[in-house]
CSV table of C-alpha atoms in Angstrom, one decimal:
chain,number,residue,atom,x,y,z
U,985,UNK,CA,16.5,-30.0,17.2
U,986,UNK,CA,15.6,-26.9,16.2
U,987,UNK,CA,17.7,-24.6,13.9
U,988,UNK,CA,16.8,-21.2,15.1
U,989,UNK,CA,19.1,-17.4,13.8
U,990,UNK,CA,18.0,-14.5,14.8
U,991,UNK,CA,18.7,-10.5,13.7
U,992,UNK,CA,18.2,-7.8,14.8
U,993,UNK,CA,17.5,-4.6,12.7
U,994,UNK,CA,17.2,-0.4,14.7
U,995,UNK,CA,15.9,2.5,12.7
U,996,UNK,CA,15.1,5.7,13.2
U,997,UNK,CA,11.6,7.1,13.1
U,998,UNK,CA,11.7,8.1,10.2
U,999,UNK,CA,8.7,6.7,7.6
U,1000,UNK,CA,12.1,7.9,5.1
U,1001,UNK,CA,14.5,5.4,7.0
U,1002,UNK,CA,11.2,2.3,6.8
U,1003,UNK,CA,13.4,2.1,2.7
U,1004,UNK,CA,16.3,0.9,4.2
U,1005,UNK,CA,14.4,-1.3,7.0
U,1006,UNK,CA,12.7,-2.9,3.3
U,1007,UNK,CA,15.5,-3.6,1.7
U,1008,UNK,CA,17.5,-5.7,4.7
U,1009,UNK,CA,13.7,-7.4,5.9
U,1010,UNK,CA,13.8,-8.5,2.3
U,1011,UNK,CA,17.4,-9.8,1.4
U,1012,UNK,CA,17.2,-11.5,5.5
U,1013,UNK,CA,13.7,-13.7,4.3
U,1014,UNK,CA,14.4,-14.3,0.7
U,1015,UNK,CA,17.3,-17.0,2.3
U,1016,UNK,CA,13.9,-18.5,4.3
U,1017,UNK,CA,11.0,-17.9,1.5
U,1018,UNK,CA,11.1,-17.8,-2.3
U,1019,UNK,CA,7.8,-17.5,-3.0
U,1020,UNK,CA,8.0,-13.2,-4.4
U,1021,UNK,CA,4.2,-13.3,-3.8
U,1022,UNK,CA,4.6,-14.1,0.0
U,1023,UNK,CA,7.5,-12.7,-0.2
U,1024,UNK,CA,6.0,-8.8,-1.1
U,1025,UNK,CA,3.9,-10.2,1.4
U,1026,UNK,CA,5.7,-9.8,4.6
U,1027,UNK,CA,7.9,-7.4,3.8
U,1028,UNK,CA,5.0,-4.9,3.6
U,1029,UNK,CA,3.0,-6.4,6.7
U,1030,UNK,CA,7.2,-4.6,8.6
U,1031,UNK,CA,6.5,-2.1,6.7
U,1032,UNK,CA,2.9,-1.1,7.5
U,1033,UNK,CA,4.2,-2.1,11.6
U,1034,UNK,CA,7.2,0.8,11.4
U,1035,UNK,CA,5.0,3.3,9.7
U,1036,UNK,CA,2.0,2.8,12.4
U,1037,UNK,CA,4.6,3.1,15.2
U,1038,UNK,CA,6.0,6.4,13.7
U,1039,UNK,CA,3.1,7.8,12.6
U,1040,UNK,CA,1.0,7.0,16.7
U,1041,UNK,CA,3.6,5.6,19.2
U,1042,UNK,CA,6.8,9.1,17.9
U,1043,UNK,CA,3.9,10.3,16.7
U,1044,UNK,CA,5.9,11.3,13.5
U,1045,UNK,CA,9.1,12.7,15.9
U,1046,UNK,CA,12.1,11.3,14.7
U,1047,UNK,CA,14.9,10.4,17.4
U,1048,UNK,CA,13.2,8.0,18.1
U,1049,UNK,CA,14.3,4.2,17.4
U,1050,UNK,CA,12.1,1.0,16.1
U,1051,UNK,CA,13.7,-2.2,16.9
U,1052,UNK,CA,13.0,-5.1,14.7
U,1053,UNK,CA,14.3,-8.3,16.1
U,1054,UNK,CA,13.6,-11.0,13.4
U,1055,UNK,CA,14.5,-14.9,14.7
U,1056,UNK,CA,13.7,-17.3,12.1
U,1057,UNK,CA,14.0,-21.5,12.4
U,1058,UNK,CA,13.4,-24.5,9.9
U,1059,UNK,CA,9.1,-23.6,10.7
U,1060,UNK,CA,8.3,-19.9,11.3
U,1061,UNK,CA,9.4,-16.6,10.6
U,1062,UNK,CA,8.7,-14.3,13.8
U,1063,UNK,CA,8.9,-10.2,14.1
U,1064,UNK,CA,9.1,-8.2,16.4
U,1065,UNK,CA,9.0,-4.8,16.4
U,1066,UNK,CA,9.0,-2.9,19.7
U,1067,UNK,CA,9.4,1.1,20.3
U,1068,UNK,CA,9.8,3.0,23.5
U,1069,UNK,CA,6.7,5.9,22.5
U,1070,UNK,CA,3.1,6.1,23.8
U,1071,UNK,CA,1.5,3.7,24.7
U,1072,UNK,CA,-0.8,1.8,22.3
U,1073,UNK,CA,-2.9,-0.6,22.0
U,1074,UNK,CA,-3.3,-2.0,18.5
U,1075,UNK,CA,-7.9,-3.0,17.5
U,1076,UNK,CA,-8.9,-5.8,16.3
U,1077,UNK,CA,-8.2,-6.0,12.6
U,1078,UNK,CA,-11.4,-4.9,10.1
U,1079,UNK,CA,-12.6,-8.2,8.7
U,1080,UNK,CA,-14.2,-6.1,5.4
U,1081,UNK,CA,-12.7,-3.3,5.0
U,1082,UNK,CA,-15.4,-2.4,2.8
U,1083,UNK,CA,-19.0,-3.0,1.9
U,1084,UNK,CA,-19.9,-2.3,-0.9
U,1085,UNK,CA,-17.7,-1.4,-3.0
U,1086,UNK,CA,-20.2,1.1,-5.6
U,1087,UNK,CA,-20.4,2.9,-1.9
U,1088,UNK,CA,-17.2,5.0,-2.6
U,1089,UNK,CA,-17.4,7.3,-0.1
U,1090,UNK,CA,-17.5,4.3,2.6
U,1091,UNK,CA,-13.8,3.1,1.3
U,1092,UNK,CA,-10.7,4.0,3.5
U,1093,UNK,CA,-7.9,6.2,2.2
U,1094,UNK,CA,-6.6,4.6,6.5
U,1095,UNK,CA,-6.4,1.3,8.7
U,1096,UNK,CA,-5.7,-0.6,5.5
U,1097,UNK,CA,-1.9,-1.0,7.9
U,1098,UNK,CA,-3.2,-3.5,10.9
U,1099,UNK,CA,-5.7,-5.1,7.9
U,1100,UNK,CA,-3.0,-6.4,5.6
U,1101,UNK,CA,-1.1,-8.0,8.8
U,1102,UNK,CA,-4.2,-9.8,9.7
U,1103,UNK,CA,-4.6,-10.8,6.6
U,1104,UNK,CA,-1.2,-11.9,5.5
U,1105,UNK,CA,0.4,-13.2,9.3
U,1106,UNK,CA,-0.4,-15.9,10.7
U,1107,UNK,CA,-0.4,-14.7,14.3
U,1108,UNK,CA,-0.5,-11.3,15.5
U,1109,UNK,CA,0.2,-10.3,19.5
U,1110,UNK,CA,0.7,-6.8,21.3
U,1111,UNK,CA,1.7,-6.2,24.6
U,1112,UNK,CA,3.7,-3.8,26.1
U,1113,UNK,CA,7.0,-5.1,27.9
U,1114,UNK,CA,9.1,-3.0,30.0
U,1115,UNK,CA,7.5,-0.2,29.0
U,1116,UNK,CA,8.2,-1.0,25.5
U,1117,UNK,CA,5.7,-1.5,22.9
U,1118,UNK,CA,6.3,-5.0,21.4
U,1119,UNK,CA,3.9,-6.4,17.6
U,1120,UNK,CA,4.9,-9.5,17.5
U,1121,UNK,CA,4.7,-11.0,13.9
U,1122,UNK,CA,4.3,-15.2,13.3
U,1123,UNK,CA,4.3,-16.7,9.6
U,1124,UNK,CA,5.1,-20.2,9.4
U,1125,UNK,CA,6.6,-21.2,6.5
U,1126,UNK,CA,6.3,-25.3,6.2
F,527,UNK,CA,11.0,12.1,-4.0
F,528,UNK,CA,8.8,10.8,-6.3
F,529,UNK,CA,9.7,10.7,-9.8
F,530,UNK,CA,6.4,11.6,-11.9
F,531,UNK,CA,6.5,11.3,-15.7
F,532,UNK,CA,2.7,13.2,-17.1
F,533,UNK,CA,1.0,13.2,-20.5
F,534,UNK,CA,-2.1,14.0,-22.2
F,535,UNK,CA,-2.9,11.6,-23.9
F,536,UNK,CA,-6.3,12.1,-26.1
F,537,UNK,CA,-8.6,13.7,-24.2
F,538,UNK,CA,-6.4,11.9,-20.5
F,539,UNK,CA,-3.3,12.5,-18.4
F,540,UNK,CA,-2.1,9.8,-18.0
F,541,UNK,CA,0.3,9.4,-14.9
F,542,UNK,CA,4.1,6.8,-14.7
F,543,UNK,CA,5.6,6.9,-11.7
F,544,UNK,CA,9.1,6.2,-12.3
F,545,UNK,CA,10.1,5.9,-8.6
F,546,UNK,CA,10.2,2.1,-8.0
F,547,UNK,CA,7.7,2.9,-4.8
F,548,UNK,CA,4.4,4.7,-3.7
F,549,UNK,CA,4.1,4.7,-0.1
F,550,UNK,CA,4.1,6.7,2.5
F,551,UNK,CA,7.3,8.6,1.7
F,552,UNK,CA,6.8,9.2,-1.0
F,553,UNK,CA,2.4,9.4,-1.5
F,554,UNK,CA,1.9,12.7,0.2
F,555,UNK,CA,4.2,14.3,-2.8
F,556,UNK,CA,2.6,12.3,-4.9
F,557,UNK,CA,-1.4,12.8,-4.1
F,558,UNK,CA,0.4,17.3,-4.0
F,559,UNK,CA,0.9,16.6,-8.2
F,560,UNK,CA,-2.3,14.0,-9.0
F,561,UNK,CA,-4.2,17.1,-7.4
F,562,UNK,CA,-2.9,20.2,-8.7
F,563,UNK,CA,-3.2,18.2,-12.4
F,564,UNK,CA,-7.1,17.8,-11.3
F,565,UNK,CA,-7.3,21.8,-10.2
F,566,UNK,CA,-6.3,22.2,-13.6
F,567,UNK,CA,-9.2,21.1,-14.5
F,568,UNK,CA,-8.8,16.4,-15.3
F,569,UNK,CA,-11.0,14.8,-14.1
F,570,UNK,CA,-9.5,11.4,-15.7
F,571,UNK,CA,-6.3,10.1,-16.0
F,572,UNK,CA,-4.7,6.8,-16.6
F,573,UNK,CA,-1.4,5.3,-14.5
F,574,UNK,CA,0.6,3.1,-15.3
F,575,UNK,CA,2.8,1.3,-13.0
F,576,UNK,CA,4.7,-0.9,-14.8
F,577,UNK,CA,7.4,0.9,-13.2
F,578,UNK,CA,6.6,0.4,-9.8
F,579,UNK,CA,7.7,-2.2,-7.3
F,580,UNK,CA,5.9,-1.7,-4.0
F,581,UNK,CA,2.9,-0.3,-2.9
F,582,UNK,CA,1.7,-0.2,0.8
F,583,UNK,CA,-1.4,1.6,2.5
F,584,UNK,CA,-0.5,4.6,1.9
F,585,UNK,CA,-0.2,3.8,-1.0
F,586,UNK,CA,-3.0,2.1,-1.4
F,587,UNK,CA,-5.2,5.2,1.0
F,588,UNK,CA,-3.3,8.1,-1.5
F,589,UNK,CA,-5.7,6.0,-4.4
F,590,UNK,CA,-8.0,5.4,-3.4
F,591,UNK,CA,-8.3,8.9,-1.8
F,592,UNK,CA,-8.1,10.2,-5.6
F,593,UNK,CA,-10.4,8.5,-7.0
F,594,UNK,CA,-13.2,9.5,-3.8
F,595,UNK,CA,-11.6,13.5,-5.5
F,596,UNK,CA,-12.6,12.1,-8.7
F,597,UNK,CA,-15.6,10.3,-8.8
F,598,UNK,CA,-17.0,13.5,-7.4
F,599,UNK,CA,-15.9,15.5,-9.6
F,600,UNK,CA,-17.8,12.5,-12.4
F,601,UNK,CA,-14.3,12.0,-13.1
F,602,UNK,CA,-12.3,8.3,-12.4
F,603,UNK,CA,-8.6,6.8,-12.5
F,604,UNK,CA,-7.7,3.5,-14.6
F,605,UNK,CA,-4.9,1.6,-13.3
F,606,UNK,CA,-3.5,-0.7,-16.1
F,607,UNK,CA,0.1,-2.4,-15.9
F,608,UNK,CA,0.4,-4.0,-12.6
F,609,UNK,CA,2.8,-6.1,-11.6
F,610,UNK,CA,1.3,-9.5,-10.0
F,611,UNK,CA,2.9,-8.5,-6.5
F,612,UNK,CA,1.7,-5.2,-6.4
F,613,UNK,CA,-1.5,-6.9,-7.7
F,614,UNK,CA,-1.7,-8.8,-4.6
F,615,UNK,CA,-1.6,-6.4,-2.8
F,616,UNK,CA,-5.5,-4.9,-4.5
F,617,UNK,CA,-6.6,-8.2,-4.4
F,618,UNK,CA,-5.9,-9.0,-1.1
F,619,UNK,CA,-7.5,-5.7,0.4
F,620,UNK,CA,-10.6,-6.0,-2.8
F,621,UNK,CA,-9.5,-3.4,-4.0
F,622,UNK,CA,-9.4,-5.1,-7.4
F,623,UNK,CA,-13.4,-4.4,-7.5
F,624,UNK,CA,-12.9,-0.6,-6.7
F,625,UNK,CA,-10.3,0.4,-9.7
F,626,UNK,CA,-11.2,-0.3,-13.4
F,627,UNK,CA,-7.8,-2.4,-13.9
F,628,UNK,CA,-6.5,-2.7,-17.2
F,629,UNK,CA,-3.6,-4.7,-18.9
F,630,UNK,CA,-1.6,-2.1,-20.6
F,631,UNK,CA,-2.2,1.6,-21.5
F,632,UNK,CA,-4.5,1.1,-24.5
F,633,UNK,CA,-6.7,-0.8,-23.1
F,634,UNK,CA,-6.8,1.2,-20.2
F,635,UNK,CA,-7.6,4.9,-22.7
F,636,UNK,CA,-10.6,2.2,-24.4
F,637,UNK,CA,-12.0,1.6,-21.2
F,638,UNK,CA,-11.2,5.7,-19.8
F,639,UNK,CA,-13.2,6.3,-23.4
F,640,UNK,CA,-15.8,4.0,-22.0
F,641,UNK,CA,-16.3,5.9,-18.5
F,642,UNK,CA,-16.8,9.0,-20.0
F,643,UNK,CA,-19.4,8.1,-23.2
F,644,UNK,CA,-21.2,6.3,-20.0
F,645,UNK,CA,-21.2,8.9,-17.5
F,646,UNK,CA,-21.7,12.1,-20.8
F,647,UNK,CA,-24.8,9.2,-21.5
F,648,UNK,CA,-26.2,8.9,-18.0
F,649,UNK,CA,-26.2,12.1,-18.1
F,650,UNK,CA,-28.0,12.9,-21.0
F,651,UNK,CA,-30.5,10.6,-20.1
F,652,UNK,CA,-30.9,12.5,-17.4
F,653,UNK,CA,-31.4,15.8,-19.0
F,654,UNK,CA,-34.3,14.4,-20.7
F,655,UNK,CA,-31.3,15.6,-24.3
């Protein structure tokens, strides 16, 4: 039988609220992730996902809510980032951020969050449920 | 609000963020402070990241933007003393191939010296000096 637990966190759609989420997610994930780099990367994905929600779904307007549901079982960490902002869609993540390191003008200054999520997570999906945007990210932990 | 220490060292500006995060909250103020220094005529920077524990894509984008601005002015920014977690972000995004990253301040300053002289040499060649 798989042992499963979950916790739901809610923050306001303000960039400076992400710090609070980051601290809480790091503490929660630390209970099952013991590799510091993996822990950093998983927290990074949550930070990137919520930053995208604030910028693109809520257009930086505070006063809205972002829910983060974290489910932990013996094999996976599942993160669901849920918002009621503008209906969005996510493009498939880029395979490379740039083609030539010497061509400075081609380097990206934004849009790297989805790339990082795609690199770090084992499964990523996005859909609309009951009028809400739901980003699901799964990391295998065993 | 980002706590950013800056001082002149040799002919370069040493920047040392004392806040642990360069992220979406901190990056616009960070960029503004560096752009102020660029506008004062400084084009070569050493960024000591020893106190920084977390950089996200917004922070990374800010560093790329500063690098682009400096390269247009024939300047550069060298990074040093990244912890292995922040270094991991540069490796993941392959920005470790874009930025000059040094283990400590001394090597960072030496690297800036070489970069500056290299640019000088190439201009001298162009000008036939």
